[in-house]
Short mmCIF file of C-alpha atoms and ligand atoms in Angstrom, two decimals:
data_model
loop_
_atom_site.label_atom_id
_atom_site.label_comp_id
_atom_site.label_asym_id
_atom_site.label_seq_id
_atom_site.Cartn_x
_atom_site.Cartn_y
_atom_site.Cartn_z
CA MET A 2 -8.59 -78.09 10.95
CA ILE A 3 -8.72 -76.38 14.35
CA SER A 4 -6.56 -73.50 13.17
CA ARG A 5 -8.81 -72.97 10.11
CA ALA A 6 -11.84 -72.95 12.40
CA VAL A 7 -10.15 -70.48 14.74
CA GLU A 8 -9.46 -68.14 11.80
CA LEU A 9 -13.00 -68.40 10.49
CA ILE A 10 -14.41 -67.56 13.88
CA LYS A 11 -12.06 -64.58 14.20
CA LYS A 12 -13.01 -63.25 10.74
CA SER A 13 -16.73 -63.89 10.90
CA THR A 14 -18.91 -60.81 11.08
CA GLU A 15 -22.32 -62.57 11.29
CA PRO A 16 -21.76 -65.73 13.28
CA VAL A 17 -24.57 -67.86 14.67
CA VAL A 18 -24.48 -70.90 17.00
CA PHE A 19 -26.85 -73.85 16.68
CA THR A 20 -26.87 -76.48 19.41
CA GLY A 21 -28.41 -79.82 20.35
CA ALA A 22 -28.41 -82.29 23.22
CA GLY A 23 -24.70 -83.15 22.81
CA MET A 24 -23.81 -79.63 23.89
CA SER A 25 -24.97 -80.56 27.39
CA ARG A 26 -23.50 -84.08 27.46
CA GLU A 27 -20.39 -83.09 29.37
CA SER A 28 -22.54 -81.30 31.90
CA GLY A 29 -24.15 -84.66 32.61
CA MET A 30 -27.32 -84.45 30.55
CA ARG A 31 -28.20 -87.41 28.31
CA THR A 32 -28.69 -87.11 24.57
CA PHE A 33 -31.75 -88.51 22.78
CA ARG A 34 -30.04 -90.61 20.12
CA GLY A 35 -26.76 -92.45 19.97
CA GLU A 36 -25.17 -94.87 22.39
CA ASP A 37 -26.84 -93.95 25.70
CA GLY A 38 -29.61 -91.91 24.14
CA LEU A 39 -32.92 -91.53 26.01
CA TRP A 40 -34.91 -92.69 23.01
CA ASN A 41 -33.21 -96.10 23.17
CA GLU A 42 -34.90 -96.59 26.52
CA TYR A 43 -38.06 -94.55 26.33
CA SER A 44 -40.73 -93.91 23.75
CA PRO A 45 -40.85 -90.39 22.27
CA GLU A 46 -44.35 -91.05 20.92
CA GLN A 47 -45.61 -91.74 24.44
CA LEU A 48 -43.54 -89.26 26.49
CA SER A 49 -42.86 -86.39 24.17
CA SER A 50 -46.01 -86.00 22.12
CA ILE A 51 -49.14 -83.97 22.66
CA SER A 52 -51.28 -87.10 22.16
CA GLY A 53 -49.19 -88.94 24.74
CA LEU A 54 -49.70 -86.15 27.27
CA ARG A 55 -53.44 -86.17 26.78
CA ALA A 56 -53.65 -89.96 26.88
CA ASP A 57 -51.57 -90.45 30.07
CA PRO A 58 -50.50 -87.23 31.78
CA GLU A 59 -49.24 -89.12 34.81
CA ILE A 60 -46.65 -91.14 32.93
CA VAL A 61 -45.54 -88.08 30.94
CA TRP A 62 -45.19 -85.90 34.03
CA ASN A 63 -43.25 -88.60 35.87
CA TRP A 64 -40.82 -88.62 32.95
CA TYR A 65 -40.45 -84.81 33.04
CA LYS A 66 -39.97 -84.97 36.81
CA MET A 67 -37.16 -87.46 36.24
CA ARG A 68 -35.59 -85.15 33.68
CA LEU A 69 -35.90 -82.15 35.96
CA MET A 70 -34.23 -84.15 38.74
CA ALA A 71 -31.48 -85.15 36.30
CA GLY A 72 -30.95 -81.47 35.59
CA GLU A 73 -30.76 -80.42 39.24
CA GLY A 74 -27.39 -78.96 40.13
CA VAL A 75 -26.15 -79.32 36.55
CA VAL A 76 -23.80 -76.55 35.60
CA PRO A 77 -22.52 -75.38 32.22
CA HIS A 78 -19.15 -76.92 31.27
CA ALA A 79 -16.11 -75.24 29.77
CA GLY A 80 -17.63 -75.31 26.26
CA TYR A 81 -20.56 -73.23 27.45
CA ARG A 82 -18.22 -70.81 29.14
CA ALA A 83 -16.26 -70.50 25.91
CA LEU A 84 -19.44 -69.57 23.98
CA THR A 85 -20.30 -66.95 26.56
CA TYR A 86 -16.79 -65.52 26.20
CA LEU A 87 -17.12 -65.49 22.38
CA GLN A 88 -20.55 -63.82 22.55
CA ARG A 89 -19.21 -61.04 24.70
CA LYS A 90 -16.11 -60.62 22.53
CA LYS A 91 -18.10 -60.47 19.29
CA GLY A 92 -20.77 -58.26 20.82
CA LYS A 93 -23.39 -60.20 18.88
CA LEU A 94 -23.80 -63.93 18.64
CA PRO A 95 -27.30 -65.38 18.47
CA VAL A 96 -27.56 -68.89 19.95
CA ILE A 97 -30.25 -71.10 18.46
CA THR A 98 -30.78 -74.17 20.63
CA GLN A 99 -32.93 -77.27 20.49
CA ASN A 100 -32.16 -77.82 24.15
CA VAL A 101 -34.74 -77.24 26.85
CA ASP A 102 -32.36 -77.41 29.82
CA GLY A 103 -31.64 -73.65 30.07
CA LEU A 104 -27.85 -74.11 30.26
CA HIS A 105 -27.04 -71.45 27.66
CA ARG A 106 -28.76 -68.82 29.80
CA LEU A 107 -27.29 -70.26 32.98
CA ALA A 108 -23.87 -69.80 31.37
CA GLY A 109 -24.68 -66.06 31.01
CA GLN A 110 -25.53 -66.06 27.34
CA THR A 111 -28.10 -63.64 25.91
CA ASP A 112 -30.01 -63.76 22.66
CA VAL A 113 -30.80 -67.49 23.12
CA LEU A 114 -33.50 -68.83 20.87
CA GLU A 115 -35.05 -71.91 22.48
CA ILE A 116 -36.79 -73.34 19.45
CA HIS A 117 -38.03 -76.40 21.35
CA GLY A 118 -39.15 -74.46 24.40
CA SER A 119 -37.98 -74.75 27.99
CA MET A 120 -38.18 -77.36 30.69
CA ARG A 121 -38.06 -74.62 33.33
CA THR A 122 -41.68 -73.45 32.97
CA ALA A 123 -45.14 -74.98 32.62
CA SER A 124 -48.55 -73.65 31.60
CA CYS A 125 -52.17 -74.65 31.43
CA LEU A 126 -52.91 -77.29 28.77
CA ASN A 127 -56.29 -75.67 28.23
CA LYS A 128 -54.57 -72.32 27.58
CA CYS A 129 -56.49 -70.44 30.29
CA GLY A 130 -53.43 -68.17 30.61
CA TYR A 131 -51.86 -69.70 33.72
CA ALA A 132 -48.06 -70.07 33.56
CA THR A 133 -45.51 -70.89 36.22
CA GLU A 134 -41.85 -71.62 36.90
CA LEU A 135 -41.33 -75.32 37.09
CA ALA A 136 -39.51 -76.72 40.11
CA ILE A 137 -39.46 -80.26 41.44
CA ASP A 138 -41.28 -79.01 44.56
CA ALA A 139 -44.23 -78.12 42.36
CA LEU A 140 -44.48 -81.75 41.29
CA LYS A 141 -45.53 -83.34 44.58
CA ASN A 142 -48.86 -84.17 42.93
CA ILE A 143 -48.67 -85.67 39.47
CA PRO A 144 -50.04 -84.59 37.11
CA PRO A 145 -49.88 -81.00 38.35
CA LEU A 146 -53.12 -79.11 37.90
CA CYS A 147 -53.82 -75.54 36.89
CA PRO A 148 -54.77 -73.61 40.06
CA ASP A 149 -56.98 -71.31 37.97
CA CYS A 150 -59.11 -73.70 35.93
CA GLY A 151 -58.25 -77.24 37.17
CA ALA A 152 -56.97 -78.57 33.83
CA ILE A 153 -53.64 -80.36 33.75
CA LEU A 154 -50.49 -78.35 33.28
CA ARG A 155 -48.05 -79.00 30.44
CA PRO A 156 -44.30 -78.46 30.33
CA ASP A 157 -43.45 -75.54 28.00
CA ILE A 158 -41.60 -77.88 25.64
CA VAL A 159 -42.57 -78.32 22.04
CA LEU A 160 -44.08 -81.79 21.86
CA PHE A 161 -44.17 -83.95 18.78
CA GLY A 162 -47.35 -83.08 16.92
CA GLU A 163 -47.06 -79.34 17.75
CA PRO A 164 -45.75 -76.49 15.70
CA LEU A 165 -42.60 -74.70 16.77
CA PRO A 166 -43.03 -71.19 18.25
CA HIS A 167 -43.59 -69.14 15.11
CA GLU A 168 -41.52 -66.04 15.86
CA ILE A 169 -38.59 -67.93 17.22
CA ILE A 170 -38.33 -70.36 14.32
CA SER A 171 -38.87 -67.61 11.75
CA ARG A 172 -36.06 -65.54 13.25
CA SER A 173 -33.82 -68.65 13.44
CA TYR A 174 -34.28 -69.30 9.73
CA ARG A 175 -33.65 -65.62 8.99
CA LEU A 176 -30.43 -65.73 11.01
CA ALA A 177 -29.40 -68.89 9.15
CA GLU A 178 -29.92 -67.20 5.84
CA GLU A 179 -28.00 -64.10 6.79
CA CYS A 180 -25.06 -65.54 8.71
CA ASP A 181 -21.57 -66.02 7.30
CA LEU A 182 -20.67 -68.73 9.83
CA MET A 183 -22.71 -71.23 11.74
CA VAL A 184 -21.14 -73.25 14.59
CA VAL A 185 -23.23 -76.44 14.88
CA ILE A 186 -22.66 -78.29 18.14
CA GLY A 187 -23.92 -81.59 19.46
CA THR A 188 -26.88 -82.25 17.25
CA SER A 189 -27.69 -85.30 15.13
CA VAL A 190 -29.47 -82.91 12.67
CA GLN A 191 -32.39 -85.33 12.39
CA VAL A 192 -35.38 -83.56 13.82
CA TRP A 193 -37.19 -81.21 11.47
CA PRO A 194 -37.88 -78.29 11.08
CA ALA A 195 -34.89 -77.56 13.38
CA ALA A 196 -32.62 -79.70 11.19
CA GLY A 197 -33.25 -77.36 8.25
CA ILE A 198 -31.46 -74.48 9.96
CA PRO A 199 -27.88 -75.45 9.13
CA PHE A 200 -28.94 -76.46 5.61
CA ALA A 201 -30.49 -72.99 5.15
CA ALA A 202 -27.15 -71.48 6.18
CA LEU A 203 -25.23 -73.70 3.74
CA ASP A 204 -27.64 -72.87 0.91
CA ARG A 205 -26.92 -69.17 1.36
CA GLY A 206 -23.16 -69.71 1.25
CA ALA A 207 -22.25 -69.71 4.94
CA VAL A 208 -19.52 -71.93 6.27
CA ILE A 209 -20.35 -74.47 8.99
CA ILE A 210 -18.04 -75.54 11.79
CA GLU A 211 -19.50 -78.74 13.20
CA ILE A 212 -18.47 -80.07 16.58
CA ASN A 213 -19.63 -83.63 17.11
CA PRO A 214 -17.71 -86.84 17.86
CA VAL A 215 -19.75 -88.74 15.27
CA GLN A 216 -20.88 -88.13 11.72
CA THR A 217 -24.27 -86.54 11.27
CA GLU A 218 -26.65 -85.68 8.44
CA LEU A 219 -24.52 -82.67 7.43
CA PRO A 220 -22.83 -83.21 4.07
CA HIS A 221 -19.12 -83.60 3.33
CA SER A 222 -18.29 -80.34 1.66
CA ASP A 223 -15.63 -77.66 1.53
CA ASN A 224 -18.02 -75.43 3.41
CA VAL A 225 -18.44 -77.88 6.32
CA ILE A 226 -15.56 -78.27 8.71
CA SER A 227 -16.35 -81.24 10.89
CA ILE A 228 -14.38 -81.44 14.13
CA ARG A 229 -14.98 -84.94 15.51
CA ARG A 230 -14.43 -84.11 19.15
CA LYS A 231 -16.38 -83.14 22.25
CA ALA A 232 -17.81 -79.64 22.72
CA GLY A 233 -16.22 -79.08 26.13
CA GLU A 234 -12.76 -79.91 24.79
CA VAL A 235 -12.92 -78.06 21.52
CA LEU A 236 -14.84 -74.84 22.13
CA PRO A 237 -12.26 -73.33 24.53
CA LEU A 238 -9.60 -73.98 21.84
CA LEU A 239 -11.68 -72.38 19.10
CA VAL A 240 -12.19 -69.14 21.01
CA GLY A 241 -8.60 -68.89 22.22
CA LEU A 242 -9.15 -69.83 25.85
CA LYS A 243 -6.70 -72.74 25.66
CA GLU A 244 -3.55 -72.88 23.65
CA LYS A 245 -2.88 -76.55 23.18
CA ILE A 246 -5.03 -79.07 21.39
P1 OAD B 307 -29.58 -86.05 19.58
O1 OAD B 307 -29.61 -86.89 20.77
O2 OAD B 307 -30.34 -86.49 18.39
O3 OAD B 307 -28.07 -85.89 19.08
C1 OAD B 307 -27.06 -85.54 19.97
C2 OAD B 307 -25.78 -85.41 19.22
O4 OAD B 307 -24.79 -84.95 20.13
C3 OAD B 307 -25.28 -86.73 18.63
O5 OAD B 307 -25.00 -86.53 17.23
C4 OAD B 307 -24.00 -87.01 19.41
O6 OAD B 307 -22.97 -87.62 18.63
C5 OAD B 307 -23.56 -85.61 19.85
N1 OAD B 307 -22.72 -85.59 21.02
C6 OAD B 307 -22.69 -86.41 22.10
N2 OAD B 307 -21.81 -86.02 23.02
C7 OAD B 307 -21.26 -84.87 22.55
C8 OAD B 307 -20.28 -83.96 23.00
N3 OAD B 307 -19.66 -84.17 24.21
N4 OAD B 307 -19.94 -82.91 22.27
C9 OAD B 307 -20.53 -82.70 21.04
N5 OAD B 307 -21.47 -83.54 20.54
C10 OAD B 307 -21.84 -84.59 21.26
O7 OAD B 307 -29.98 -84.58 20.02
P2 OAD B 307 -30.59 -83.41 19.16
O8 OAD B 307 -30.01 -83.36 17.80
O9 OAD B 307 -30.57 -82.20 20.01
O10 OAD B 307 -36.79 -82.73 20.60
O11 OAD B 307 -32.11 -83.86 19.04
C11 OAD B 307 -33.05 -83.04 18.46
C12 OAD B 307 -34.39 -83.15 19.19
O12 OAD B 307 -34.76 -84.52 19.30
C13 OAD B 307 -34.38 -82.71 20.62
O13 OAD B 307 -34.49 -81.29 20.76
C14 OAD B 307 -35.58 -83.37 21.18
C15 OAD B 307 -35.39 -84.73 20.59
O14 OAD B 307 -36.51 -85.51 20.43
C16 OAD B 307 -37.76 -82.31 21.41
O15 OAD B 307 -37.72 -82.41 22.62
C17 OAD B 307 -38.85 -81.60 20.67
#
């Protein structure tokens, strides 16, 4: 299975990568679902929705502060480095990610489409135009307020109840429809419209290489090669950075 995946990656002329929270698990970030998933412990309706932010900004910002602190000092693992290597080797490899942790860019990757936004910046909830980098230092007072108009700030993450950034999601679907190979890593493929991206690729005849220790919503099919292992172990093998399995 690994050798077939290696060959497909080598031959692919229009590859695309699609990642989720499991991509960052071996860097120390928690996933949302599954065994130690954040949503087992916390409520997405309260903490990750636009109505939750308006109802109780303090509780929501304390949660984001906790997540920012969890992300402090986190560095991309070997799987990220393998993707960076592959992107440089191919010359072109768009990376569509649901992750907001910024690790793809930190690993040196370009053409990263953050379809759920980024945890690294914040902006005015009242859309007065104020935007800022988000660091823990800026969160001494919670909720943080817009210095220009006094409204509360919001993290630049897509919250439940909000549309995805139009241009980014449109380009992601276009890439899915035009690619010949999609490498799908560390996502449960449960949150729409993001989850539709690999299905759009399959519908147009692309092959999927899935890297995930557990089964997901992706179908069993000749066009889906499911490697039930961890991203940090497998990606270096797939791009030829390690010889043994
Ligand atoms: P999930 O938490 O739903 O799924 C993470 C997946 O990663 C699971 O299928 C795990 O089996 C897999 N996984 C765990 N460790 C792994 C490893 N080392 N290597 C490979 N895979 C591994 O995360 P997402 O699918 O990203 O939305 O969740 C989608 C969205 O739901 C998130 O973007 C977030 C959340 O609510 C927003 O914030 C808008």
